[in-house]
Amino acid sequence: MFSKLLSTAAVVLAATQLVSAQTYTDCDPTKKTCPDDPALGTTVTVDFTKGANSLFKVADGTTLTYGSKGAVFTINKETEAPTITSNKYIFFGKIDVEVQAAPGTGVVTSFVLQSDDLDEIDWEWLGGDTTQVQTNYFGKGDTTTYDRGAYHDVANPQENTYKYSIDWTKDYVRWYINDAQVRELKYADAQSGTRFPQTPMQIKLGTWVAGRSDAPEGTVQWAGGKTDFSQAPFIAYYKSLTIQDYSNGVANAVKYSWANGSDGSYQSINVITGDASSDDETSSSSSASSTAKSTKTSSEITSIKTSAKNTLTTVTASASASASATASASASASASASESASSSGSETSAVADSSSSASATAPPASIPTTGGAMKAGFSTAAIGACLMAAFML
């Protein structure tokens, strides 16, 4: 098992290479005023066997095909990291994804939820590990501890299609494989809730190369070794998704608005509602037909405005086809350690000629791991592994 193969020396190496979150955000609402997040506000099913779906934006440099097994994510070279990101957010909810992971040592398949202030919930599959899948979570991009990752038994995920689910509420996160629960995170267990994922999130699906020739040693070890591209292509299939947006219990949500001075708590998020039959632009622009419903009390607002805000620096480094080796978006953005047990983390993967990112599986003190989260509409900007790991939005 991969979780048992990594040495203490590798863990130390990974820790020295990852000093910050593996994530990146275009606008952190806890630090400045940002645009409202468009809400999904309902339940939808996406069937990729029928082709592309308008709910998802394809990242720059990503080319997908579609067939009887769903959306086809193909990697032929180490700079490729095909990724798609939802253009709507959910504010708590349940997501079921049917996926067949990509094979190949060093190749990572990722299913990630990520918010504007770097809350994150993940599933990650290593192409060379035929017996396990990893889960992880992050709150506010904080990687100061390495006790969040977990491993779960699953037979040949690169050859079989399974349903992987995340049920996310203000009280808990639960992970399921084929409807069987394999893990639970309670609010209070995430540093008394301060590191519990609790802000509106996008859904990101993709694959990336952690076994790049220029990846940090700890990342390569976590991924199982260097990727042998003589065995390419490496293909993952995403068949379907069912997405339920709980909207924090508010009906007809059209937008999620962060209160000024938000500390990143779910109580500081306002749910903007409107006529469910009207489009998002009409609902959000008409103050007469839209009503802001706050999930916080006036005393909580006061507390939020007076509380100290978390600050987390995320750094991204440009990568180009001619640039010197940058860590693979997923790999470069994360080289952490992951516990071998049974939830999900931050993602980033740096790519030279295609945009990508990956989600990181944060580990306990015994296994270096890295993960790749996909940044919405991946640009050609890649996350430098030598810098503070950046995670995609």
Coordinates of C-alpha atoms in Angstrom, one line a residue, residues 42 90-96 113 121 165-170 172-174 242-248:
T42 CA -31.2 23.3 -6.9
I90 CA -23.1 25.1 -3.7
F91 CA -23.5 26.2 -0.1
F92 CA -23.5 22.8 1.6
G93 CA -24.9 19.9 -0.4
K94 CA -24.4 16.4 -1.7
I95 CA -22.4 15.3 -4.8
D96 CA -22.3 11.9 -6.3
L113 CA -14.8 21.0 -3.8
I121 CA -13.0 18.7 0.4
S165 CA -20.0 10.8 -2.7
I166 CA -19.5 13.8 -0.5
D167 CA -22.4 14.8 1.9
W168 CA -21.5 18.2 3.3
T169 CA -23.5 20.1 5.9
K170 CA -22.7 22.7 8.5
Y172 CA -20.3 17.3 9.2
V173 CA -18.7 16.0 6.0
R174 CA -19.3 12.4 5.1
T242 CA -25.7 14.4 -9.3
I243 CA -25.3 17.6 -7.4
Q244 CA -27.6 18.8 -4.6
D245 CA -27.2 22.4 -3.4
Y246 CA -28.6 22.6 0.1
S247 CA -28.2 26.5 0.0
N248 CA -27.9 26.4 3.8

